[in-house]
Amino acid sequence: MKVQKERRFALLMAARNSDYVKKVYGGYFNVFVEALAGEGEKWDLFRVVDGEFPHMDDLHNYEGFAISGSPHDANGDEYWILELCYLLKTLFTMQKKVLGICFGHQVLCRALGGKVGKAYSGWDIGIRKVRFTEDFSVNWSFDLAEIPPTLSIIECHQDEVYEVPVGAQVLAYSDKTEVEMFTFGDNILGIQGHPEYTKDILDNLIDRLVWNNSIEKGFAEEAKLKLKKAEADRKYWERICKSFLKGRWIAQSQTYF
């Protein structure tokens, strides 16, 4: 009887655990694994924010990588961010699947030649409706149930993608952010929002942003009130991410399994 090979993926963690997430979920790694992992998979954690990277000789052992969000600037010149950009260029050349979330979405864009900066309209915090472009609905589909033309997603960012890399496609936008989602070839996917976040994680994050004077109290209270009244389409977003990472992404009438 043939033994099925274990599928390996890696999370490139660009943020440190908050006390809340560590207490309630055991850390952000568990949040991502809950959202993205499937049966028969092994997920490894690399804390890139602390300079912990996968060895170049081991990259071929992984089917895909996910990059987390971060409070850091994707345009920053910290050593670990520059090293991350180099790693992402390498993974792109190797045609490895790479999923970028929030900061991950932005640093992917930067590494591959796009432009990133402070959002022209300021912070976006809460649950926002995202609309898919024609490139998504016509040229990209899934071996999944039909994806609605708009989905709600949890957002928390003050930076955004200005221009995607040459050759990349914008797959989704919102009334706040022009590039909510982009793809580059069959192996790169960036999502500005947080498919992995729960409402309680965002609620706690809002409190911490007030505490460190990143946002004003009035803005935070308004965001929290709206958060209570809305729901994110987490299951749809999880299915999109899993379909992309696990090789069930269908592009230009070609199926990848």
XYZ file of N, CA and C in Angstrom:
771
model
N 0.854 -1.206 0.000
C 0.000 0.000 0.000
C 0.881 1.244 0.000
N 0.602 2.168 -0.906
C 1.396 3.381 -1.027
C 1.054 4.363 0.092
N 2.076 4.843 0.786
C 1.874 5.809 1.863
C 1.874 7.215 1.275
N 0.826 7.985 1.578
C 0.720 9.341 1.067
C 1.729 10.259 1.752
N 2.445 11.016 0.949
C 3.466 11.914 1.478
C 2.809 13.076 2.230
N 3.379 13.392 3.386
C 2.875 14.509 4.187
C 3.127 15.820 3.465
N 2.110 16.654 3.390
C 2.239 17.956 2.724
C 2.717 18.978 3.743
N 3.737 19.740 3.374
C 4.339 20.688 4.307
C 4.105 22.122 3.852
N 3.748 22.955 4.822
C 3.550 24.382 4.596
C 4.261 25.136 5.715
N 4.476 26.422 5.506
C 5.158 27.217 6.527
C 4.482 28.568 6.688
N 4.401 29.018 7.929
C 3.922 30.360 8.241
C 5.113 31.248 8.551
N 5.241 32.338 7.819
C 6.283 33.337 8.062
C 5.660 34.408 8.944
N 5.947 34.338 10.239
C 5.291 35.210 11.213
C 6.015 36.544 11.317
N 5.303 37.608 10.966
C 5.893 38.948 10.949
C 5.427 39.795 12.126
N 4.776 39.178 13.093
C 4.298 39.881 14.296
C 4.528 38.999 15.518
N 4.622 39.638 16.654
C 4.751 38.894 17.916
C 3.367 38.696 18.529
N 3.218 37.643 19.296
C 1.927 37.330 19.899
C 1.485 38.420 20.876
N 0.230 38.791 20.798
C -0.329 39.657 21.831
C -0.671 38.791 23.040
N -0.764 39.417 24.203
C -1.124 38.669 25.413
C -2.488 38.005 25.248
N -3.415 38.719 24.600
C -4.772 38.195 24.424
C -4.779 36.958 23.534
N -4.155 37.049 22.370
C -4.159 35.929 21.437
C -3.411 34.731 22.026
N -2.346 35.018 22.752
C -1.592 33.924 23.380
C -2.448 33.221 24.437
N -3.200 34.000 25.217
C -4.031 33.423 26.279
C -5.220 32.657 25.719
N -5.903 33.227 24.731
C -7.146 32.643 24.226
C -6.903 31.566 23.164
N -5.924 31.791 22.289
C -5.706 30.889 21.157
C -4.375 30.139 21.204
N -3.529 30.504 22.149
C -2.218 29.869 22.208
C -1.213 30.474 21.248
N -1.579 31.607 20.620
C -0.679 32.298 19.705
C -1.265 32.423 18.302
N -0.721 33.356 17.536
C -1.208 33.592 16.173
C -1.012 32.377 15.274
N 0.028 31.600 15.516
C 0.257 30.410 14.707
C -0.967 29.500 14.732
N -1.535 29.303 15.903
C -2.727 28.457 16.011
C -3.921 29.054 15.277
N -4.019 30.392 15.280
C -5.099 31.060 14.556
C -4.977 30.775 13.059
N -3.763 30.881 12.538
C -3.543 30.622 11.115
C -3.767 29.155 10.768
N -3.267 28.258 11.601
C -3.431 26.828 11.328
C -4.906 26.452 11.319
N -5.674 27.013 12.257
C -7.110 26.750 12.312
C -7.793 27.194 11.025
N -7.340 28.307 10.456
C -7.972 28.867 9.263
C -7.499 28.199 7.968
N -6.239 27.790 7.916
C -5.642 27.380 6.647
C -5.302 25.906 6.528
N -5.047 25.235 7.625
C -4.526 23.866 7.564
C -5.617 22.847 7.268
N -5.177 21.733 6.677
C -6.077 20.631 6.389
C -5.500 19.321 6.891
N -6.252 18.269 6.728
C -5.828 16.950 7.193
C -4.596 16.483 6.417
N -3.670 15.843 7.102
C -2.488 15.301 6.460
C -1.435 16.332 6.129
N -1.501 17.496 6.797
C -0.530 18.574 6.533
C 0.322 18.849 7.777
N 1.525 19.293 7.540
C 2.404 19.737 8.619
C 2.745 21.200 8.373
N 2.457 22.035 9.360
C 2.746 23.461 9.266
C 3.897 23.809 10.205
N 4.899 24.476 9.672
C 6.040 24.932 10.458
C 5.951 26.439 10.670
N 6.493 26.899 11.772
C 6.476 28.321 12.113
C 7.887 28.902 12.046
N 8.021 30.012 11.318
C 9.274 30.757 11.273
C 8.979 32.195 11.684
N 9.557 32.599 12.812
C 9.319 33.953 13.322
C 10.275 34.920 12.615
N 9.899 35.315 11.416
C 10.790 36.169 10.618
C 11.000 37.523 11.282
N 10.014 37.990 12.053
C 10.152 39.260 12.763
C 11.315 39.219 13.753
N 11.671 38.021 14.192
C 12.803 37.844 15.101
C 14.035 37.285 14.386
N 14.007 37.339 13.054
C 15.160 36.891 12.286
C 15.238 35.397 12.056
N 14.141 34.688 12.275
C 14.114 33.232 12.096
C 13.515 32.894 10.728
N 14.374 32.377 9.832
C 13.969 32.096 8.458
C 14.213 30.634 8.104
N 13.434 30.105 7.156
C 13.722 28.740 6.692
C 15.055 28.715 5.951
N 15.756 27.604 6.047
C 17.026 27.461 5.340
C 16.751 27.338 3.844
N 17.551 28.002 3.041
C 17.346 27.998 1.600
C 17.324 26.578 1.030
N 18.108 25.686 1.609
C 18.166 24.308 1.115
C 16.894 23.519 1.422
N 16.060 24.064 2.321
C 14.835 23.367 2.706
C 13.594 23.871 1.979
N 13.710 24.951 1.217
C 12.531 25.560 0.603
C 11.787 24.601 -0.309
N 12.521 23.722 -0.991
C 11.877 22.806 -1.938
C 10.980 21.799 -1.232
N 11.133 21.633 0.086
C 10.320 20.677 0.832
C 8.911 21.188 1.127
N 8.695 22.482 0.908
C 7.398 23.094 1.224
C 6.559 23.306 -0.030
N 5.264 23.026 0.103
C 4.344 23.265 -0.999
C 3.878 24.716 -1.048
N 3.841 25.354 0.114
C 3.372 26.723 0.141
C 3.752 27.444 1.415
N 3.638 28.771 1.370
C 4.000 29.636 2.484
C 2.907 30.680 2.674
N 2.691 31.081 3.922
C 1.793 32.195 4.234
C 2.573 33.224 5.040
N 2.338 34.505 4.757
C 2.985 35.602 5.473
C 1.924 36.313 6.289
N 2.170 36.486 7.562
C 1.182 37.092 8.455
C 1.155 38.610 8.330
N 0.199 39.204 9.032
C 0.183 40.645 9.205
C 1.275 41.081 10.166
N 1.421 42.388 10.341
C 2.477 42.920 11.199
C 2.210 44.392 11.479
N 2.644 44.885 12.646
C 2.570 46.323 12.906
C 3.681 47.096 12.200
N 4.612 46.395 11.569
C 5.748 47.037 10.917
C 5.385 47.537 9.525
N 6.193 48.464 9.041
C 6.020 49.071 7.724
C 6.631 48.155 6.671
N 5.830 47.752 5.678
C 6.333 46.876 4.619
C 7.415 47.551 3.788
N 7.498 48.869 3.855
C 8.553 49.609 3.155
C 9.785 49.815 4.026
N 9.777 49.257 5.217
C 10.873 49.464 6.150
C 12.182 48.848 5.687
N 13.279 49.330 6.277
C 14.609 48.849 5.920
C 15.244 48.007 7.024
N 14.418 47.530 7.973
C 14.943 46.624 8.980
C 15.526 45.385 8.294
N 16.544 44.826 8.894
C 17.245 43.709 8.249
C 16.291 42.566 7.929
N 15.394 42.235 8.878
C 14.514 41.084 8.653
C 13.523 41.332 7.523
N 13.119 42.577 7.325
C 12.206 42.885 6.223
C 12.932 42.753 4.884
N 14.171 43.224 4.824
C 14.952 43.084 3.595
C 15.224 41.611 3.294
N 15.525 40.839 4.338
C 15.758 39.405 4.142
C 14.476 38.709 3.697
N 13.334 39.150 4.243
C 12.048 38.587 3.841
C 11.780 38.870 2.369
N 12.073 40.091 1.923
C 11.890 40.436 0.513
C 12.735 39.528 -0.385
N 13.969 39.265 0.040
C 14.843 38.371 -0.726
C 14.257 36.963 -0.780
N 13.754 36.488 0.348
C 13.139 35.167 0.392
C 11.936 35.093 -0.541
N 11.114 36.121 -0.545
C 9.911 36.123 -1.378
C 10.264 36.124 -2.864
N 11.300 36.851 -3.234
C 11.765 36.815 -4.622
C 12.225 35.412 -5.001
N 12.910 34.756 -4.072
C 13.384 33.391 -4.305
C 12.218 32.435 -4.483
N 11.212 32.543 -3.614
C 10.047 31.672 -3.696
C 9.274 31.907 -4.988
N 9.219 33.147 -5.437
C 8.548 33.470 -6.691
C 9.272 32.796 -7.856
N 10.598 32.879 -7.844
C 11.401 32.238 -8.890
C 11.203 30.722 -8.882
N 11.075 30.154 -7.682
C 10.860 28.713 -7.541
C 9.420 28.308 -7.847
N 8.558 29.288 -8.056
C 7.132 29.073 -8.307
C 6.445 28.354 -7.137
N 6.867 28.708 -5.938
C 6.213 28.201 -4.744
C 4.966 29.044 -4.452
N 3.933 28.405 -3.933
C 2.736 29.134 -3.544
C 3.039 30.042 -2.356
N 2.678 31.315 -2.467
C 2.876 32.258 -1.368
C 1.596 33.074 -1.190
N 1.049 33.028 0.011
C -0.146 33.795 0.373
C 0.257 34.879 1.349
N -0.007 36.144 1.006
C 0.316 37.260 1.880
C -0.937 37.873 2.477
N -0.944 38.057 3.800
C -2.086 38.636 4.502
C -1.685 39.985 5.103
N -2.426 41.052 4.766
C -2.218 42.405 5.285
C -0.781 42.868 5.033
N 0.069 42.936 6.063
C 1.487 43.241 5.841
C 2.086 42.288 4.815
N 1.701 41.010 4.896
C 2.209 40.027 3.947
C 1.837 40.362 2.518
N 0.635 40.835 2.316
C 0.139 41.304 1.014
C 0.995 42.474 0.515
N 1.288 43.388 1.416
C 2.063 44.572 1.041
C 3.523 44.252 0.768
N 4.142 43.428 1.608
C 5.559 43.128 1.423
C 5.768 42.242 0.197
N 4.800 41.401 -0.133
C 4.849 40.640 -1.375
C 4.889 41.581 -2.562
N 4.005 42.567 -2.527
C 3.941 43.554 -3.594
C 5.276 44.285 -3.730
N 5.818 44.733 -2.616
C 7.103 45.439 -2.634
C 8.216 44.558 -3.195
N 8.307 43.336 -2.706
C 9.391 42.436 -3.097
C 9.382 42.146 -4.598
N 8.179 42.125 -5.187
C 8.056 41.738 -6.590
C 7.946 42.933 -7.530
N 8.215 44.146 -6.998
C 8.317 45.312 -7.870
C 7.157 46.280 -7.842
N 6.171 46.081 -6.964
C 5.053 47.006 -6.854
C 5.358 48.154 -5.909
N 4.357 49.001 -5.660
C 4.533 50.159 -4.789
C 3.544 50.112 -3.628
N 4.060 50.413 -2.431
C 3.284 50.363 -1.195
C 3.523 51.647 -0.404
N 2.513 52.124 0.326
C 2.703 53.315 1.154
C 1.538 53.506 2.102
N 1.546 54.624 2.801
C 0.464 54.955 3.722
C -0.841 55.131 2.954
N -1.910 54.607 3.522
C -3.217 54.719 2.883
C -3.620 56.185 2.771
N -4.066 56.582 1.605
C -4.444 57.978 1.368
C -5.598 58.410 2.270
N -6.469 57.470 2.619
C -7.648 57.814 3.416
C -7.521 57.390 4.874
N -6.312 57.050 5.310
C -6.081 56.742 6.711
C -6.424 55.304 7.090
N -6.512 55.062 8.371
C -6.756 53.725 8.900
C -8.046 53.123 8.349
N -8.014 51.825 8.126
C -9.232 51.059 7.838
C -9.321 49.974 8.898
N -10.278 50.102 9.802
C -10.448 49.148 10.896
C -11.912 48.749 10.979
N -12.175 47.472 10.855
C -13.549 46.986 10.947
C -13.815 45.894 9.934
N -15.073 45.734 9.578
C -15.478 44.741 8.585
C -15.941 45.476 7.333
N -15.286 45.176 6.221
C -15.532 45.912 4.985
C -15.958 44.972 3.860
N -16.879 45.453 3.029
C -17.302 44.684 1.856
C -16.270 44.841 0.739
N -15.853 43.731 0.189
C -14.870 43.691 -0.881
C -15.548 43.143 -2.136
N -15.317 43.801 -3.254
C -15.929 43.361 -4.513
C -14.855 42.786 -5.433
N -15.143 41.637 -6.024
C -14.203 41.010 -6.934
C -14.264 41.641 -8.317
N -13.118 41.683 -8.985
C -13.040 42.260 -10.319
C -13.424 41.224 -11.371
N -13.523 41.683 -12.600
C -13.824 40.781 -13.707
C -12.705 39.754 -13.892
N -11.463 40.158 -13.602
C -10.342 39.213 -13.720
C -10.532 38.017 -12.793
N -11.118 38.261 -11.622
C -11.383 37.165 -10.690
C -12.532 36.304 -11.188
N -13.631 36.931 -11.546
C -14.850 36.192 -11.886
C -14.763 35.487 -13.235
N -13.971 36.019 -14.172
C -13.888 35.434 -15.503
C -12.701 34.479 -15.635
N -11.530 34.930 -15.217
C -10.309 34.157 -15.445
C -9.911 33.248 -14.297
N -10.511 33.451 -13.112
C -10.118 32.662 -11.941
C -11.345 32.046 -11.313
N -11.255 30.762 -11.042
C -12.358 30.076 -10.377
C -11.788 28.978 -9.493
N -12.651 28.250 -8.812
C -12.219 27.254 -7.847
C -13.003 25.974 -8.037
N -12.459 24.878 -7.571
C -13.210 23.629 -7.541
C -14.055 23.630 -6.263
N -14.751 24.726 -6.058
C -15.550 24.948 -4.857
C -16.924 25.451 -5.269
N -17.789 25.654 -4.289
C -19.082 26.259 -4.572
C -18.878 27.681 -5.091
N -19.878 28.201 -5.732
C -19.815 29.548 -6.299
C -19.434 30.584 -5.240
N -18.509 31.471 -5.591
C -18.099 32.544 -4.693
C -18.944 33.782 -5.003
N -19.594 34.382 -4.014
C -20.400 35.585 -4.259
C -19.550 36.731 -4.816
N -20.141 37.678 -5.529
C -19.388 38.794 -6.116
C -18.826 39.764 -5.088
N -19.390 39.775 -3.882
C -18.859 40.597 -2.796
C -18.772 39.753 -1.529
N -17.724 39.987 -0.767
C -17.544 39.302 0.514
C -17.077 40.312 1.551
N -17.467 40.119 2.789
C -17.015 40.980 3.878
C -15.795 40.358 4.547
N -14.851 41.214 4.925
C -13.616 40.740 5.529
C -13.172 41.703 6.629
N -12.504 41.184 7.655
C -11.976 42.019 8.725
C -10.736 42.745 8.234
N -10.685 44.042 8.478
C -9.558 44.870 8.053
C -8.952 45.590 9.257
N -7.636 45.767 9.221
C -6.954 46.594 10.212
C -5.600 46.994 9.644
N -5.575 48.147 8.951
C -4.324 48.572 8.317
C -4.330 50.081 8.072
N -3.128 50.646 8.052
C -2.973 52.052 7.687
C -2.079 52.214 6.472
N -1.575 51.115 5.924
C -0.792 51.109 4.689
C -1.599 50.381 3.623
N -1.207 50.564 2.362
C -1.919 49.901 1.284
C -1.021 49.761 0.055
N -1.451 48.931 -0.863
C -0.750 48.779 -2.136
C -1.195 49.905 -3.070
N -0.209 50.649 -3.575
C -0.496 51.693 -4.560
C -0.554 51.106 -5.972
N 0.454 50.327 -6.313
C 0.558 49.711 -7.642
C 1.018 48.267 -7.492
N 0.338 47.354 -8.170
C 0.774 45.959 -8.137
C 1.967 45.791 -9.076
N 2.762 44.743 -8.917
C 3.899 44.511 -9.815
C 3.448 44.390 -11.267
N 4.313 44.742 -12.174
C 4.011 44.609 -13.600
C 3.709 43.145 -13.912
N 2.562 42.899 -14.525
C 2.157 41.542 -14.840
C 1.183 40.951 -13.842
N 1.011 41.613 -12.686
C 0.065 41.133 -11.675
C -1.342 41.628 -11.998
N -2.336 40.982 -11.392
C -3.731 41.345 -11.611
C -4.403 41.709 -10.292
N -5.170 42.793 -10.314
C -5.996 43.148 -9.155
C -7.260 42.303 -9.219
N -7.537 41.569 -8.146
C -8.689 40.671 -8.123
C -9.851 41.184 -7.287
N -9.592 42.172 -6.413
C -10.672 42.690 -5.587
C -10.343 44.099 -5.108
N -11.388 44.884 -4.829
C -11.246 46.259 -4.364
C -12.405 46.580 -3.430
N -12.288 47.714 -2.730
C -13.384 48.176 -1.876
C -13.521 49.685 -2.034
N -14.513 50.263 -1.369
C -14.679 51.712 -1.446
C -13.595 52.449 -0.683
N -12.776 51.717 0.072
C -11.695 52.315 0.852
C -10.324 52.048 0.241
N -10.154 50.868 -0.349
C -8.841 50.423 -0.813
C -8.932 49.872 -2.227
N -8.096 50.391 -3.119
C -8.160 49.993 -4.528
C -7.639 48.582 -4.779
N -6.688 48.138 -3.960
C -6.129 46.791 -4.151
C -6.370 45.987 -2.876
N -7.495 45.319 -2.824
C -7.813 44.463 -1.685
C -7.252 43.051 -1.879
N -6.983 42.721 -3.137
C -6.501 41.376 -3.435
C -5.816 41.410 -4.788
N -4.666 40.750 -4.894
C -3.991 40.659 -6.192
C -3.337 39.307 -6.351
N -3.090 38.947 -7.590
C -2.396 37.715 -7.892
C -1.307 37.998 -8.912
N -0.276 37.182 -8.878
C 0.831 37.303 -9.822
C 1.167 35.890 -10.286
N 0.756 35.580 -11.522
C 0.912 34.215 -11.994
C -0.001 33.290 -11.208
N 0.389 32.042 -11.128
C -0.428 31.048 -10.428
C 0.012 30.826 -8.993
N 1.115 31.471 -8.569
C 1.687 31.100 -7.276
C 1.758 32.225 -6.250
N 1.226 33.404 -6.576
C 1.252 34.528 -5.635
C -0.163 35.047 -5.421
N -0.561 35.188 -4.156
C -1.864 35.772 -3.836
C -1.716 36.672 -2.620
N -2.124 37.923 -2.758
C -2.098 38.875 -1.655
C -3.512 39.295 -1.291
N -3.804 39.334 0.003
C -5.108 39.775 0.501
C -4.878 40.829 1.570
N -5.446 42.016 1.395
C -5.223 43.111 2.335
C -5.912 42.865 3.678
N -7.075 42.275 3.663
C -7.803 42.002 4.896
C -7.259 40.790 5.628
N -7.975 40.394 6.683
C -7.542 39.283 7.537
C -8.546 38.133 7.488
N -8.365 37.167 6.592
C -9.271 36.009 6.556
C -9.223 35.201 7.847
N -8.083 35.260 8.554
C -7.888 34.425 9.745
C -8.418 35.057 11.027
N -8.660 36.368 11.023
C -9.075 37.063 12.242
C -10.510 36.717 12.636
N -10.728 36.689 13.954
C -12.072 36.642 14.512
C -12.394 38.040 15.055
N -13.660 38.287 15.333
C -14.060 39.610 15.800
C -13.443 39.955 17.148
N -13.276 38.972 18.013
C -12.705 39.260 19.324
C -11.224 39.631 19.224
N -10.524 39.040 18.244
C -9.113 39.407 18.038
C -9.019 40.865 17.609
N -9.891 41.276 16.683
C -9.873 42.675 16.242
C -10.280 43.607 17.374
N -11.283 43.230 18.148
C -11.745 44.056 19.262
C -10.601 44.330 20.233
N -9.832 43.313 20.552
C -8.691 43.488 21.447
C -7.603 44.324 20.803
N -7.397 44.126 19.504
C -6.385 44.906 18.790
C -6.733 46.393 18.787
N -8.010 46.715 18.651
C -8.446 48.108 18.708
C -8.076 48.729 20.046
N -8.302 47.984 21.128
C -7.927 48.473 22.465
C -6.432 48.763 22.537
N -5.618 47.895 21.977
C -4.165 48.080 22.027
C -3.720 49.264 21.164
N -4.415 49.512 20.062
C -4.083 50.654 19.214
C -4.398 51.974 19.916
N -5.462 51.975 20.723
C -5.778 53.164 21.534
C -4.717 53.342 22.612
N -4.364 52.258 23.269
C -3.390 52.306 24.370
C -2.043 52.846 23.912
N -1.600 52.467 22.690
C -0.295 52.959 22.220
C -0.403 54.224 21.361
N -1.594 54.862 21.423
C -1.826 56.154 20.754
C -1.733 56.089 19.227
N -2.034 54.928 18.659
C -2.047 54.804 17.201
C -3.346 55.341 16.608
N -4.438 55.228 17.373
C -5.729 55.753 16.927
C -6.381 56.470 18.103
N -7.334 57.359 17.783
C -8.032 58.109 18.818
C -9.175 57.284 19.407
N -9.510 57.599 20.658
C -10.524 56.838 21.381
C -11.884 56.895 20.684
N -12.250 58.063 20.175
C -13.539 58.201 19.505
C -13.627 57.338 18.257
N -12.555 57.321 17.498
C -12.486 56.482 16.297
C -12.618 55.013 16.680
N -11.946 54.634 17.762
C -11.980 53.245 18.225
C -13.387 52.843 18.671
N -14.054 53.719 19.402
C -15.401 53.405 19.881
C -16.373 53.226 18.718
N -16.233 54.069 17.704
C -17.083 53.948 16.518
C -16.806 52.633 15.788
N -15.524 52.271 15.665
C -15.142 51.027 14.998
C -15.698 49.817 15.752
N -15.628 49.863 17.069
C -16.136 48.756 17.884
C -17.656 48.612 17.746
N -18.357 49.731 17.698
C -19.812 49.700 17.549
C -20.203 49.068 16.217
N -19.514 49.459 15.147
C -19.802 48.888 13.831
C -19.430 47.406 13.784
N -18.370 47.048 14.497
C -17.915 45.657 14.520
C -18.984 44.733 15.099
N -19.699 45.212 16.108
C -20.738 44.408 16.743
C -21.900 44.115 15.790
N -22.118 45.014 14.827
C -23.284 44.908 13.951
C -23.006 44.163 12.643
N -21.755 43.820 12.392
C -21.406 43.210 11.111
C -20.745 41.849 11.314
N -20.726 41.055 10.247
C -20.081 39.750 10.274
C -19.210 39.590 9.035
N -18.057 38.991 9.215
C -17.163 38.709 8.095
C -17.508 37.351 7.487
N -17.268 37.225 6.189
C -17.526 35.966 5.484
C -16.296 35.062 5.593
N -15.967 34.688 6.822
C -14.704 33.981 7.089
C -14.618 32.646 6.355
N -15.700 31.913 6.305
C -15.658 30.587 5.673
C -15.337 30.684 4.188
N -15.897 31.675 3.518
C -15.577 31.867 2.096
C -14.105 32.224 1.921
N -13.609 33.129 2.763
C -12.211 33.544 2.648
C -11.268 32.388 2.950
N -11.612 31.591 3.932
C -10.784 30.427 4.242
C -10.746 29.466 3.059
N -11.868 29.286 2.393
C -11.924 28.384 1.244
C -11.103 28.925 0.080
N -11.141 30.240 -0.110
C -10.319 30.851 -1.163
C -8.836 30.618 -0.875
N -8.440 30.886 0.366
C -7.022 30.726 0.743
C -6.573 29.278 0.631
N -7.384 28.364 1.126
C -7.024 26.952 1.065
C -6.955 26.466 -0.376
N -7.906 26.898 -1.192
C -7.917 26.483 -2.587
C -6.664 26.954 -3.308
N -6.243 28.172 -3.003
C -5.017 28.697 -3.608
C -3.788 27.925 -3.136
N -3.637 27.776 -1.831
C -2.436 27.147 -1.276
C -2.321 25.667 -1.625
N -3.457 24.981 -1.690
C -3.418 23.535 -1.859
C -3.432 23.088 -3.317
N -3.283 24.029 -4.252
C -3.158 23.638 -5.653
C -4.459 23.394 -6.376
N -5.562 23.945 -5.869
C -6.852 23.777 -6.542
C -7.314 25.075 -7.195
N -6.358 25.939 -7.452
C -6.609 27.241 -8.076
C -6.604 27.052 -9.582
N -7.660 27.473 -10.253
C -7.798 27.234 -11.687
C -7.572 28.549 -12.429
N -6.549 28.595 -13.287
C -6.212 29.820 -14.000
C -6.143 29.584 -15.492
N -6.783 30.483 -16.245
C -6.716 30.466 -17.704
C -7.031 29.075 -18.261
N -8.091 28.465 -17.700
C -8.598 27.174 -18.153
C -7.626 26.033 -17.911
N -6.617 26.239 -17.053
C -5.698 25.160 -16.717
C -5.878 24.820 -15.241
N -5.975 23.547 -14.944
C -6.197 23.114 -13.587
C -4.909 22.588 -12.978
N -4.637 22.967 -11.724
C -3.424 22.538 -11.047
C -3.806 21.670 -9.855
N -3.352 20.433 -9.855
C -3.650 19.516 -8.757
C -2.336 18.963 -8.199
